Coordinates of N, CA and C in Angstrom, one line a residue:
X1 N -30.7 -2.2 -2.2 CA -29.6 -2.8 -1.5 C -28.4 -1.8 -1.5
X2 N -27.8 -1.6 -0.3 CA -26.7 -0.6 -0.2 C -25.4 -1.2 -0.8
X3 N -24.4 -0.4 -1.0 CA -23.2 -0.9 -1.6 C -22.5 -1.9 -0.7
X4 N -22.5 -1.7 0.6 CA -21.8 -2.7 1.5 C -22.5 -4.0 1.5
X5 N -23.8 -4.0 1.3 CA -24.6 -5.2 1.2 C -24.4 -6.0 0.0
X6 N -23.8 -5.3 -1.1 CA -23.6 -5.9 -2.4 C -22.2 -6.6 -2.4
X7 N -21.4 -6.4 -1.4 CA -20.1 -7.0 -1.3 C -20.1 -8.4 -0.9
X8 N -19.5 -9.3 -1.6 CA -19.4 -10.7 -1.3 C -18.2 -10.9 -0.4
X9 N -18.5 -11.2 0.9 CA -17.4 -11.3 1.9 C -16.5 -12.5 1.6
X10 N -17.0 -13.4 0.8 CA -16.2 -14.6 0.4 C -15.2 -14.4 -0.8
X11 N -15.3 -13.2 -1.3 CA -14.5 -12.9 -2.5 C -13.8 -11.5 -2.3
X12 N -13.2 -11.3 -1.2 CA -12.5 -10.1 -0.9 C -11.0 -10.2 -1.4
X13 N -10.4 -9.1 -1.8 CA -9.0 -9.1 -2.2 C -8.2 -9.4 -0.9
X14 N -7.3 -10.4 -1.0 CA -6.5 -10.7 0.2 C -5.5 -9.6 0.5
X15 N -5.1 -8.9 -0.6 CA -4.1 -7.8 -0.5 C -4.6 -6.7 -1.3
X16 N -5.0 -5.6 -0.7 CA -5.4 -4.3 -1.3 C -4.3 -3.3 -1.2
X17 N -4.0 -2.7 -2.3 CA -3.0 -1.6 -2.3 C -3.6 -0.3 -2.8
X18 N -3.2 0.8 -2.2 CA -3.8 2.1 -2.6 C -2.7 3.1 -2.8
X19 N -2.8 3.8 -4.0 CA -2.0 5.0 -4.3 C -2.8 6.2 -3.9
X20 N -2.5 6.8 -2.8 CA -3.3 7.9 -2.2 C -2.9 9.2 -2.8
X21 N -3.6 9.6 -3.9 CA -3.2 10.7 -4.7 C -4.2 11.8 -4.7
X22 N -3.8 13.1 -4.7 CA -4.7 14.2 -4.9 C -4.7 15.1 -3.7
X23 N -3.9 14.9 -2.7 CA -4.0 15.8 -1.5 C -3.7 17.3 -1.9
X24 N -2.6 17.5 -2.7 CA -2.2 18.8 -3.1 C -3.3 19.5 -4.0
X25 N -3.8 18.8 -4.9 CA -4.9 19.3 -5.8 C -6.1 19.7 -5.0
X26 N -6.5 18.8 -4.1 CA -7.6 19.1 -3.2 C -7.5 20.4 -2.5
X27 N -6.3 20.6 -1.9 CA -6.0 21.9 -1.2 C -6.0 23.1 -2.2
X28 N -5.4 22.9 -3.4 CA -5.4 24.0 -4.4 C -6.8 24.4 -4.8
X29 N -7.7 23.4 -5.0 CA -9.0 23.7 -5.4 C -9.8 24.5 -4.4
X30 N -9.4 24.4 -3.1 CA -10.0 25.1 -2.0 C -9.2 26.4 -1.6
X31 N -8.2 26.7 -2.4 CA -7.4 27.9 -2.0 C -6.6 27.7 -0.8
X32 N -6.2 26.5 -0.5 CA -5.4 26.2 0.8 C -4.0 25.8 0.4
X33 N -3.1 25.8 1.4 CA -1.8 25.3 1.2 C -1.8 23.8 1.0
X34 N -0.8 23.3 0.2 CA -0.8 21.9 -0.1 C -0.7 21.1 1.2
X35 N 0.1 21.6 2.2 CA 0.2 20.9 3.5 C -1.1 20.6 4.1
X36 N -2.1 21.5 4.0 CA -3.4 21.3 4.6 C -4.1 20.1 3.9
X37 N -3.8 19.9 2.6 CA -4.3 18.8 1.9 C -3.9 17.5 2.5
X38 N -2.6 17.4 2.8 CA -2.0 16.2 3.4 C -2.6 16.0 4.8
X39 N -2.9 17.0 5.5 CA -3.5 16.9 6.8 C -4.9 16.3 6.7
X40 N -5.6 16.8 5.7 CA -7.0 16.3 5.5 C -7.0 14.9 5.0
X41 N -5.9 14.5 4.3 CA -5.8 13.1 3.8 C -5.7 12.1 4.9
X42 N -5.2 12.5 6.0 CA -5.0 11.5 7.1 C -6.4 11.0 7.6
X43 N -7.4 11.8 7.4 CA -8.8 11.4 7.9 C -9.2 10.2 7.0
X44 N -8.9 10.3 5.7 CA -9.3 9.2 4.7 C -8.5 8.0 5.0
X45 N -7.2 8.2 5.5 CA -6.4 7.0 5.8 C -7.0 6.3 7.0
X46 N -7.4 7.0 8.0 CA -8.0 6.4 9.2 C -9.3 5.6 8.9
X47 N -10.1 6.3 8.1 CA -11.4 5.7 7.8 C -11.2 4.4 6.9
X48 N -10.3 4.5 5.9 CA -10.1 3.4 5.0 C -9.5 2.2 5.8
X49 N -8.5 2.4 6.6 CA -7.9 1.4 7.4 C -8.9 0.6 8.3
X50 N -9.7 1.4 9.0 CA -10.7 0.8 9.9 C -11.8 0.0 9.1
X51 N -12.2 0.6 8.0 CA -13.2 -0.1 7.2 C -12.7 -1.4 6.6
X52 N -11.5 -1.4 6.1 CA -10.9 -2.6 5.5 C -10.8 -3.7 6.6
X53 N -10.4 -3.3 7.8 CA -10.3 -4.3 8.8 C -11.7 -4.9 9.2
X54 N -12.7 -4.0 9.2 CA -14.1 -4.5 9.5 C -14.6 -5.4 8.4
X55 N -14.3 -5.1 7.1 CA -14.7 -5.9 6.0 C -14.1 -7.3 6.0
X56 N -12.8 -7.4 6.5 CA -12.1 -8.7 6.6 C -11.0 -8.8 5.6
X57 N -10.5 -7.6 5.1 CA -9.4 -7.6 4.2 C -8.1 -7.9 5.1
X58 N -7.3 -8.8 4.6 CA -6.2 -9.3 5.5 C -5.0 -8.4 5.4
X59 N -4.8 -7.8 4.2 CA -3.5 -7.0 4.0 C -3.9 -5.7 3.2
X60 N -3.5 -4.6 3.8 CA -3.7 -3.3 3.2 C -2.3 -2.6 3.1
X61 N -1.9 -2.2 1.9 CA -0.7 -1.4 1.7 C -1.0 0.0 1.1
X62 N -0.5 1.0 1.8 CA -0.7 2.4 1.4 C 0.6 3.0 1.0
X63 N 0.5 3.7 -0.2 CA 1.7 4.4 -0.7 C 1.8 5.7 -0.1
X64 N 2.5 5.8 1.0 CA 2.5 7.0 1.8 C 3.6 8.0 1.4
X65 N 4.7 7.6 0.9 CA 5.8 8.5 0.6 C 6.8 7.7 -0.3
X66 N 7.0 8.3 -1.5 CA 7.8 7.6 -2.5 C 9.3 8.1 -2.5
X67 N 10.2 7.4 -3.1 CA 11.6 7.8 -3.2 C 11.6 9.2 -3.9
X68 N 10.7 9.4 -4.9 CA 10.7 10.6 -5.6 C 10.2 11.8 -4.8
X69 N 9.4 11.5 -3.8 CA 8.8 12.6 -3.0 C 9.8 13.4 -2.2
X70 N 11.0 12.8 -2.1 CA 12.1 13.6 -1.4 C 12.5 14.8 -2.2
X71 N 12.1 14.8 -3.5 CA 12.4 16.0 -4.3 C 11.4 17.1 -4.2
X72 N 10.4 16.9 -3.4 CA 9.4 18.0 -3.3 C 10.0 19.1 -2.4
X73 N 9.3 20.3 -2.4 CA 9.8 21.4 -1.5 C 10.0 21.0 -0.1
X74 N 11.0 21.5 0.5 CA 11.4 21.1 1.9 C 10.3 21.3 2.9
X75 N 9.5 22.3 2.8 CA 8.4 22.6 3.7 C 7.4 21.4 3.6
X76 N 7.1 21.0 2.4 CA 6.1 19.9 2.2 C 6.6 18.6 2.8
X77 N 7.9 18.3 2.5 CA 8.5 17.1 3.0 C 8.5 17.1 4.5
X78 N 8.9 18.2 5.1 CA 8.9 18.3 6.6 C 7.6 18.2 7.2
X79 N 6.6 18.7 6.5 CA 5.2 18.6 7.0 C 4.7 17.2 7.0
X80 N 5.0 16.5 5.9 CA 4.7 15.1 5.7 C 5.3 14.2 6.8
X81 N 6.5 14.5 7.1 CA 7.2 13.8 8.2 C 6.6 14.0 9.5
X82 N 6.3 15.3 9.8 CA 5.6 15.6 11.1 C 4.3 14.9 11.2
X83 N 3.5 14.9 10.1 CA 2.2 14.3 10.1 C 2.3 12.8 10.3
X84 N 3.4 12.2 9.8 CA 3.6 10.8 10.0 C 3.8 10.5 11.4
X85 N 4.7 11.2 12.1 CA 5.0 11.0 13.5 C 3.7 11.2 14.4
X86 N 3.0 12.3 14.1 CA 1.8 12.6 14.8 C 0.7 11.5 14.6
X87 N 0.6 11.0 13.4 CA -0.4 10.0 13.1 C 0.0 8.6 13.8
X88 N 1.3 8.3 13.8 CA 1.7 7.1 14.4 C 1.4 7.1 15.9
X89 N 1.7 8.2 16.5 CA 1.4 8.3 18.0 C -0.1 8.3 18.3
X90 N -0.8 9.0 17.4 CA -2.3 9.1 17.7 C -3.0 7.8 17.4
X91 N -2.6 7.1 16.4 CA -3.3 5.9 15.9 C -2.9 4.6 16.6
X92 N -1.9 4.6 17.4 CA -1.5 3.4 18.0 C -2.7 2.7 18.8
X93 N -3.4 3.5 19.6 CA -4.5 3.0 20.3 C -5.6 2.4 19.4
X94 N -5.8 3.0 18.3 CA -6.8 2.5 17.3 C -6.3 1.2 16.7
X95 N -5.0 1.1 16.4 CA -4.5 -0.1 15.8 C -4.6 -1.3 16.8
X96 N -4.4 -1.0 18.0 CA -4.5 -2.0 19.1 C -5.9 -2.5 19.2
X97 N -6.8 -1.5 19.3 CA -8.3 -1.7 19.5 C -8.8 -2.6 18.3
X98 N -8.3 -2.3 17.1 CA -8.8 -3.0 15.9 C -8.0 -4.2 15.5
X99 N -7.0 -4.6 16.4 CA -6.2 -5.8 16.2 C -5.4 -5.7 14.9
X100 N -4.9 -4.5 14.6 CA -4.2 -4.3 13.3 C -2.7 -4.3 13.5
X101 N -1.9 -5.0 12.8 CA -0.5 -5.0 12.8 C 0.1 -4.0 11.8
X102 N 1.1 -3.2 12.3 CA 1.7 -2.2 11.4 C 3.0 -2.8 10.8
X103 N 3.2 -2.6 9.5 CA 4.4 -3.0 8.8 C 4.9 -1.8 8.0
X104 N 6.1 -1.8 7.5 CA 6.6 -0.8 6.7 C 7.6 -1.3 5.7
X105 N 7.6 -0.8 4.5 CA 8.5 -1.2 3.4 C 9.1 0.1 2.8
X106 N 10.3 -0.1 2.2 CA 11.0 1.0 1.6 C 12.4 1.2 2.1
X107 N 13.0 2.2 1.6 CA 14.4 2.6 2.0 C 14.3 3.4 3.3
X108 N 14.0 2.7 4.4 CA 13.7 3.3 5.7 C 14.9 4.1 6.3
X109 N 16.1 3.7 5.8 CA 17.3 4.4 6.3 C 17.4 5.9 6.0
X110 N 16.6 6.3 5.0 CA 16.5 7.7 4.6 C 15.6 8.5 5.5
X111 N 14.8 7.9 6.3 CA 13.8 8.6 7.2 C 14.6 9.2 8.3
X112 N 14.1 10.4 8.8 CA 14.7 11.0 10.0 C 14.6 10.1 11.2
X113 N 15.6 10.2 12.1 CA 15.7 9.3 13.2 C 14.5 9.3 14.1
X114 N 13.8 10.5 14.3 CA 12.6 10.6 15.1 C 11.5 9.7 14.5
X115 N 11.4 9.8 13.1 CA 10.3 9.0 12.4 C 10.6 7.5 12.6
X116 N 11.8 7.1 12.4 CA 12.2 5.7 12.5 C 11.9 5.2 13.9
X117 N 12.2 5.9 14.9 CA 12.0 5.5 16.3 C 10.6 5.3 16.5
X118 N 9.7 6.2 16.1 CA 8.3 6.1 16.4 C 7.7 5.0 15.6
X119 N 8.2 4.8 14.3 CA 7.7 3.8 13.4 C 8.0 2.4 14.0
X120 N 9.2 2.2 14.4 CA 9.7 0.9 15.0 C 8.9 0.6 16.3
X121 N 8.6 1.7 17.1 CA 7.9 1.5 18.3 C 6.5 0.9 18.1
X122 N 5.8 1.5 17.1 CA 4.4 1.1 16.8 C 4.5 -0.3 16.2
X123 N 5.4 -0.5 15.3 CA 5.6 -1.9 14.7 C 5.7 -2.9 15.8
X124 N 6.6 -2.6 16.8 CA 6.9 -3.6 17.8 C 5.6 -3.8 18.7
X125 N 4.9 -2.7 19.0 CA 3.8 -2.8 19.9 C 2.6 -3.5 19.3
X126 N 2.6 -3.6 17.9 CA 1.4 -4.2 17.2 C 1.8 -5.5 16.6
X127 N 3.0 -6.0 16.8 CA 3.5 -7.2 16.1 C 2.7 -8.5 16.3
X128 N 1.9 -8.5 17.4 CA 1.1 -9.7 17.7 C -0.3 -9.6 17.3
X129 N -0.7 -8.5 16.7 CA -2.1 -8.3 16.2 C -2.3 -9.1 14.9
X130 N -3.5 -9.6 14.8 CA -3.7 -10.7 13.7 C -4.9 -10.4 12.8
X131 N -5.6 -9.3 13.0 CA -6.8 -9.1 12.2 C -6.5 -8.6 10.8
X132 N -5.5 -7.7 10.7 CA -5.1 -7.2 9.4 C -3.7 -6.7 9.5
X133 N -2.9 -6.8 8.4 CA -1.6 -6.2 8.3 C -1.7 -4.9 7.5
X134 N -1.4 -3.8 8.1 CA -1.3 -2.5 7.5 C 0.1 -2.2 7.2
X135 N 0.4 -2.1 5.9 CA 1.8 -1.8 5.5 C 1.9 -0.4 4.9
X136 N 2.8 0.4 5.5 CA 3.1 1.8 4.9 C 4.3 1.7 4.0
X137 N 4.1 2.1 2.8 CA 5.3 2.2 1.9 C 5.9 3.6 2.0
X138 N 7.1 3.7 2.7 CA 7.7 4.9 3.0 C 9.1 5.0 2.4
X139 N 9.4 6.1 1.7 CA 10.6 6.2 1.0 C 10.8 5.0 0.1
X140 N 9.6 4.7 -0.5 CA 9.5 3.5 -1.3 C 9.6 3.8 -2.8
X141 N 10.3 2.9 -3.6 CA 10.4 3.0 -5.0 C 10.6 1.5 -5.5
X142 N 9.7 1.1 -6.4 CA 9.8 -0.3 -6.8 C 11.1 -0.6 -7.6
X143 N 11.5 0.3 -8.4 CA 12.8 0.1 -9.2 C 13.9 -0.1 -8.2
X144 N 14.0 0.8 -7.2 CA 15.1 0.6 -6.2 C 15.0 -0.7 -5.5
X145 N 13.7 -1.1 -5.2 CA 13.5 -2.4 -4.5 C 14.0 -3.6 -5.4
X146 N 13.7 -3.5 -6.7 CA 14.1 -4.6 -7.6 C 15.6 -4.6 -7.8
X147 N 16.2 -3.4 -7.9 CA 17.7 -3.2 -8.0 C 18.3 -3.9 -6.8
X148 N 17.8 -3.7 -5.6 CA 18.4 -4.3 -4.4 C 18.2 -5.8 -4.5
X149 N 17.1 -6.3 -5.0 CA 16.9 -7.7 -5.1 C 18.0 -8.3 -6.0
X150 N 18.3 -7.7 -7.2 CA 19.3 -8.2 -8.1 C 20.7 -8.2 -7.4
X151 N 21.0 -7.1 -6.7 CA 22.3 -7.0 -6.0 C 22.4 -8.1 -5.0
X152 N 21.4 -8.3 -4.2 CA 21.4 -9.3 -3.1 C 21.6 -10.7 -3.6
X153 N 20.8 -11.0 -4.6 CA 20.9 -12.4 -5.2 C 22.2 -12.6 -5.9
X154 N 22.7 -11.5 -6.6 CA 24.0 -11.6 -7.2 C 25.1 -11.9 -6.2
X155 N 25.0 -11.2 -5.1 CA 26.0 -11.4 -4.0 C 26.0 -12.8 -3.5
X156 N 24.8 -13.4 -3.4 CA 24.7 -14.8 -2.9 C 25.2 -15.8 -3.9
X157 N 25.0 -15.5 -5.2 CA 25.5 -16.4 -6.2 C 27.0 -16.3 -6.2
X158 N 27.5 -15.1 -6.2 CA 29.0 -14.9 -6.2 C 29.7 -15.6 -5.1
X159 N 29.0 -15.7 -3.9 CA 29.6 -16.3 -2.7 C 29.1 -17.7 -2.4
X160 N 28.6 -18.3 -3.5 CA 28.1 -19.7 -3.5 C 27.1 -20.0 -2.3
X161 N 26.3 -19.0 -2.0 CA 25.3 -19.2 -1.0 C 24.0 -19.8 -1.7
X162 N 23.8 -19.4 -2.9 CA 22.8 -20.0 -3.7 C 23.3 -20.3 -5.1
X163 N 22.7 -21.2 -5.8 CA 23.2 -21.5 -7.2 C 22.3 -20.7 -8.2
X164 N 22.9 -20.3 -9.3 CA 22.1 -19.5 -10.2 C 21.0 -20.3 -10.8
X165 N 21.2 -21.6 -10.9 CA 20.1 -22.5 -11.4 C 18.9 -22.6 -10.5
X166 N 19.0 -22.2 -9.3 CA 17.9 -22.3 -8.3 C 17.0 -21.0 -8.3
X167 N 17.5 -20.0 -9.0 CA 16.8 -18.7 -9.0 C 15.5 -18.9 -9.8
X168 N 14.4 -18.6 -9.1 CA 13.0 -18.6 -9.7 C 12.2 -17.5 -9.0
X169 N 10.9 -17.4 -9.3 CA 10.1 -16.4 -8.8 C 10.1 -16.4 -7.2
X170 N 10.1 -17.6 -6.7 CA 10.0 -17.7 -5.2 C 11.3 -17.1 -4.6
X171 N 12.4 -17.3 -5.2 CA 13.7 -16.7 -4.7 C 13.6 -15.2 -4.7
X172 N 13.1 -14.7 -5.9 CA 12.9 -13.2 -6.0 C 11.9 -12.7 -4.9
X173 N 10.8 -13.4 -4.7 CA 9.8 -13.0 -3.7 C 10.5 -12.9 -2.3
X174 N 11.3 -13.8 -2.0 CA 12.0 -13.9 -0.7 C 12.9 -12.7 -0.5
X175 N 13.3 -12.0 -1.5 CA 14.3 -10.9 -1.4 C 13.6 -9.5 -1.5
X176 N 12.2 -9.5 -1.7 CA 11.5 -8.3 -1.8 C 11.2 -7.7 -0.5
X177 N 10.9 -6.4 -0.4 CA 10.5 -5.8 0.9 C 9.2 -6.5 1.4
X178 N 8.4 -7.0 0.4 CA 7.1 -7.6 0.7 C 7.1 -9.1 0.8
X179 N 8.3 -9.6 1.2 CA 8.5 -11.1 1.3 C 7.4 -11.8 2.2
X180 N 6.9 -11.0 3.1 CA 5.9 -11.6 4.1 C 4.5 -11.3 3.7
X181 N 4.3 -10.8 2.5 CA 2.9 -10.5 2.0 C 2.6 -11.2 0.7
X182 N 1.3 -11.5 0.5 CA 0.9 -12.1 -0.8 C 0.9 -11.0 -1.9
X183 N 0.9 -11.5 -3.2 CA 0.8 -10.5 -4.3 C -0.5 -9.7 -4.1
X184 N -0.5 -8.5 -4.7 CA -1.6 -7.6 -4.7 C -2.7 -8.1 -5.6
X185 N -4.0 -8.1 -5.0 CA -5.1 -8.5 -5.8 C -5.8 -7.3 -6.4
X186 N -5.9 -6.2 -5.7 CA -6.6 -5.0 -6.2 C -5.7 -3.8 -5.8
X187 N -5.5 -3.0 -6.9 CA -4.8 -1.7 -6.7 C -5.7 -0.6 -7.0
X188 N -5.9 0.3 -6.1 CA -6.7 1.5 -6.3 C -5.8 2.8 -6.4
X189 N -6.2 3.6 -7.3 CA -5.5 4.9 -7.4 C -6.5 6.0 -7.5
X190 N -6.4 7.0 -6.6 CA -7.3 8.1 -6.6 C -6.8 9.3 -7.4
X191 N -7.6 10.3 -7.6 CA -7.3 11.6 -8.2 C -7.4 11.6 -9.8
X192 N -7.8 10.5 -10.4 CA -7.9 10.6 -11.9 C -6.7 10.3 -12.7
X193 N -5.6 10.1 -12.0 CA -4.3 9.7 -12.7 C -4.4 8.2 -13.0
X194 N -3.9 7.8 -14.2 CA -3.9 6.4 -14.7 C -2.5 5.9 -14.9
X195 N -1.8 5.9 -13.8 CA -0.4 5.3 -13.9 C -0.1 4.7 -12.5
X196 N 1.0 3.9 -12.5 CA 1.4 3.1 -11.4 C 2.4 3.9 -10.5
X197 N 3.2 4.8 -11.1 CA 4.1 5.6 -10.3 C 5.1 4.8 -9.5
X198 N 5.7 3.8 -10.1 CA 6.8 3.1 -9.4 C 6.4 2.4 -8.1
X199 N 5.2 1.8 -8.1 CA 4.7 1.2 -6.9 C 4.4 -0.3 -7.1
X200 N 5.1 -1.1 -6.4 CA 4.9 -2.5 -6.3 C 4.8 -3.2 -7.7
X201 N 5.8 -2.8 -8.6 CA 5.7 -3.3 -10.0 C 5.7 -4.8 -10.1
X202 N 6.5 -5.5 -9.3 CA 6.5 -6.9 -9.4 C 5.3 -7.5 -8.8
X203 N 4.8 -6.9 -7.7 CA 3.7 -7.5 -6.9 C 2.4 -7.3 -7.5
X204 N 2.2 -6.4 -8.5 CA 0.9 -6.2 -9.1 C 0.8 -6.8 -10.4
X205 N 1.6 -7.8 -10.7 CA 1.7 -8.4 -12.1 C 0.3 -8.9 -12.5
X206 N -0.6 -9.4 -11.6 CA -1.9 -9.8 -12.0 C -3.0 -9.2 -11.1
X207 N -2.6 -8.0 -10.6 CA -3.6 -7.3 -9.8 C -4.7 -6.6 -10.7
X208 N -5.9 -6.5 -10.2 CA -6.9 -5.7 -10.9 C -6.7 -4.3 -10.5
X209 N -6.9 -3.4 -11.5 CA -6.6 -2.0 -11.3 C -7.9 -1.2 -11.3
X210 N -8.1 -0.3 -10.3 CA -9.3 0.5 -10.2 C -8.8 2.0 -10.1
X211 N -9.2 2.8 -11.0 CA -8.9 4.3 -11.0 C -10.2 5.1 -10.8
X212 N -10.1 6.0 -9.9 CA -11.2 6.9 -9.6 C -10.8 8.4 -9.6
X213 N -11.7 9.2 -10.0 CA -11.4 10.7 -10.1 C -11.4 11.3 -8.7
X214 N -11.9 10.6 -7.8 CA -12.0 11.2 -6.4 C -10.6 11.5 -5.8
X215 N -10.5 12.7 -5.3 CA -9.2 13.1 -4.7 C -9.1 12.4 -3.3
X216 N -7.9 12.1 -2.9 CA -7.8 11.3 -1.7 C -8.5 11.8 -0.5
X217 N -8.4 13.1 -0.1 CA -9.1 13.6 1.1 C -10.6 13.4 1.0
X218 N -11.2 13.3 -0.2 CA -12.6 13.0 -0.4 C -13.0 11.6 -0.5
X219 N -12.0 10.7 -0.4 CA -12.2 9.2 -0.6 C -13.0 8.7 0.6
X220 N -14.2 8.1 0.4 CA -15.0 7.6 1.4 C -15.2 6.1 1.4
X221 N -15.9 5.6 2.4 CA -16.2 4.2 2.5 C -16.9 3.7 1.2
X222 N -17.8 4.6 0.7 CA -18.6 4.3 -0.4 C -17.7 4.1 -1.7
X223 N -16.7 4.9 -1.8 CA -15.7 4.8 -2.9 C -15.0 3.5 -2.8
X224 N -14.6 3.1 -1.6 CA -13.9 1.8 -1.3 C -14.8 0.7 -1.7
X225 N -16.1 0.7 -1.3 CA -17.0 -0.3 -1.7 C -17.2 -0.5 -3.2
X226 N -17.2 0.7 -3.9 CA -17.4 0.6 -5.3 C -16.2 -0.1 -6.0
X227 N -15.0 0.2 -5.5 CA -13.8 -0.5 -6.0 C -13.8 -2.0 -5.8
X228 N -14.2 -2.4 -4.6 CA -14.3 -3.8 -4.3 C -15.4 -4.5 -5.1
X229 N -16.5 -3.9 -5.3 CA -17.6 -4.5 -6.1 C -17.1 -4.6 -7.5
X230 N -16.4 -3.6 -8.0 CA -15.9 -3.7 -9.4 C -14.9 -4.9 -9.5
X231 N -14.1 -5.0 -8.5 CA -13.1 -6.2 -8.4 C -13.8 -7.5 -8.5
X232 N -14.9 -7.6 -7.7 CA -15.6 -8.9 -7.6 C -16.4 -9.2 -8.9
X233 N -16.6 -8.2 -9.7 CA -17.3 -8.5 -11.0 C -16.4 -9.0 -12.1
X234 N -15.1 -8.9 -11.9 CA -14.1 -9.2 -12.9 C -13.8 -10.7 -12.8
X235 N -13.4 -11.2 -14.0 CA -13.0 -12.6 -14.1 C -11.4 -12.6 -14.1
X236 N -10.8 -13.2 -13.0 CA -9.4 -13.2 -12.9 C -8.9 -14.5 -13.5
X237 N -8.2 -14.4 -14.7 CA -7.8 -15.6 -15.4 C -6.4 -16.0 -15.3
X238 N -5.5 -15.1 -14.9 CA -4.1 -15.4 -14.7 C -3.5 -16.1 -15.9
X239 N -3.8 -15.6 -17.1 CA -3.3 -16.1 -18.3 C -4.1 -17.2 -18.9
X240 N -5.0 -17.8 -18.2 CA -5.8 -18.9 -18.7 C -7.1 -18.4 -19.5
X241 N -7.8 -19.3 -20.1 CA -9.0 -18.9 -20.8 C -10.2 -19.0 -19.8
X242 N -11.3 -18.4 -20.2 CA -12.5 -18.4 -19.3 C -13.0 -19.9 -19.1
X243 N -12.8 -20.6 -20.2 CA -13.3 -22.0 -20.1 C -12.4 -22.8 -19.1
X244 N -11.1 -22.5 -19.1 CA -10.2 -23.2 -18.1 C -10.6 -22.8 -16.7
X245 N -10.9 -21.6 -16.5 CA -11.3 -21.1 -15.1 C -12.5 -21.8 -14.6
X246 N -13.5 -21.9 -15.5 CA -14.8 -22.5 -15.1 C -14.6 -24.0 -14.8
X247 N -13.6 -24.6 -15.4 CA -13.4 -26.1 -15.1 C -12.7 -26.3 -13.7
X248 N -12.1 -25.3 -13.2 CA -11.4 -25.5 -11.9 C -12.3 -25.3 -10.7

């Protein structure tokens, strides 16, 4: 039986998030510039997005550019931005064909105007697509996101818009960038690193984590299937005992 045949289509993660790591190391191993690693990584993005849609995964979030990535060498940042614009223009037709809606989260005000224009254009043109929501985390940092949540809720309490006694998890969820998305069920990180890197810290509270040594440009459908099969073999208890889960 092939890997894809082993996947239970009735037990897919509703929200899959991926930390796409290893582009630079992939390029270094091959004696290439880091920027060429990022270019090669776009092929894995395209393949993963289309495969997730075909499988029936409803929400896919990709960590494309973190708030910390702005500190990288200017040439690398500029290349990443150019790649983003080029990919958005190039993949619009594919997003429409596959009925995929584009979404974005992060401190988007930091993005260059040309990027923002292209991003908003693709978001607008795909807003009615229903097969899958693809979210790009751009200029994203979870600590910054949570800080903004605290500030926004604090402002509303101060101005009597909401009462402090009504603040609960649902109120916090409403103020997150991901307010229109469910919590993450499965988080994949490539390249052998075993850390979260300031990504969706609130949203992954009960996510299953899958780490692989595969560098992102080498990430294939087979690697994706392995992660999903691993997820499906796990018992998700959400703080309960195995016995309680079996009784429900």
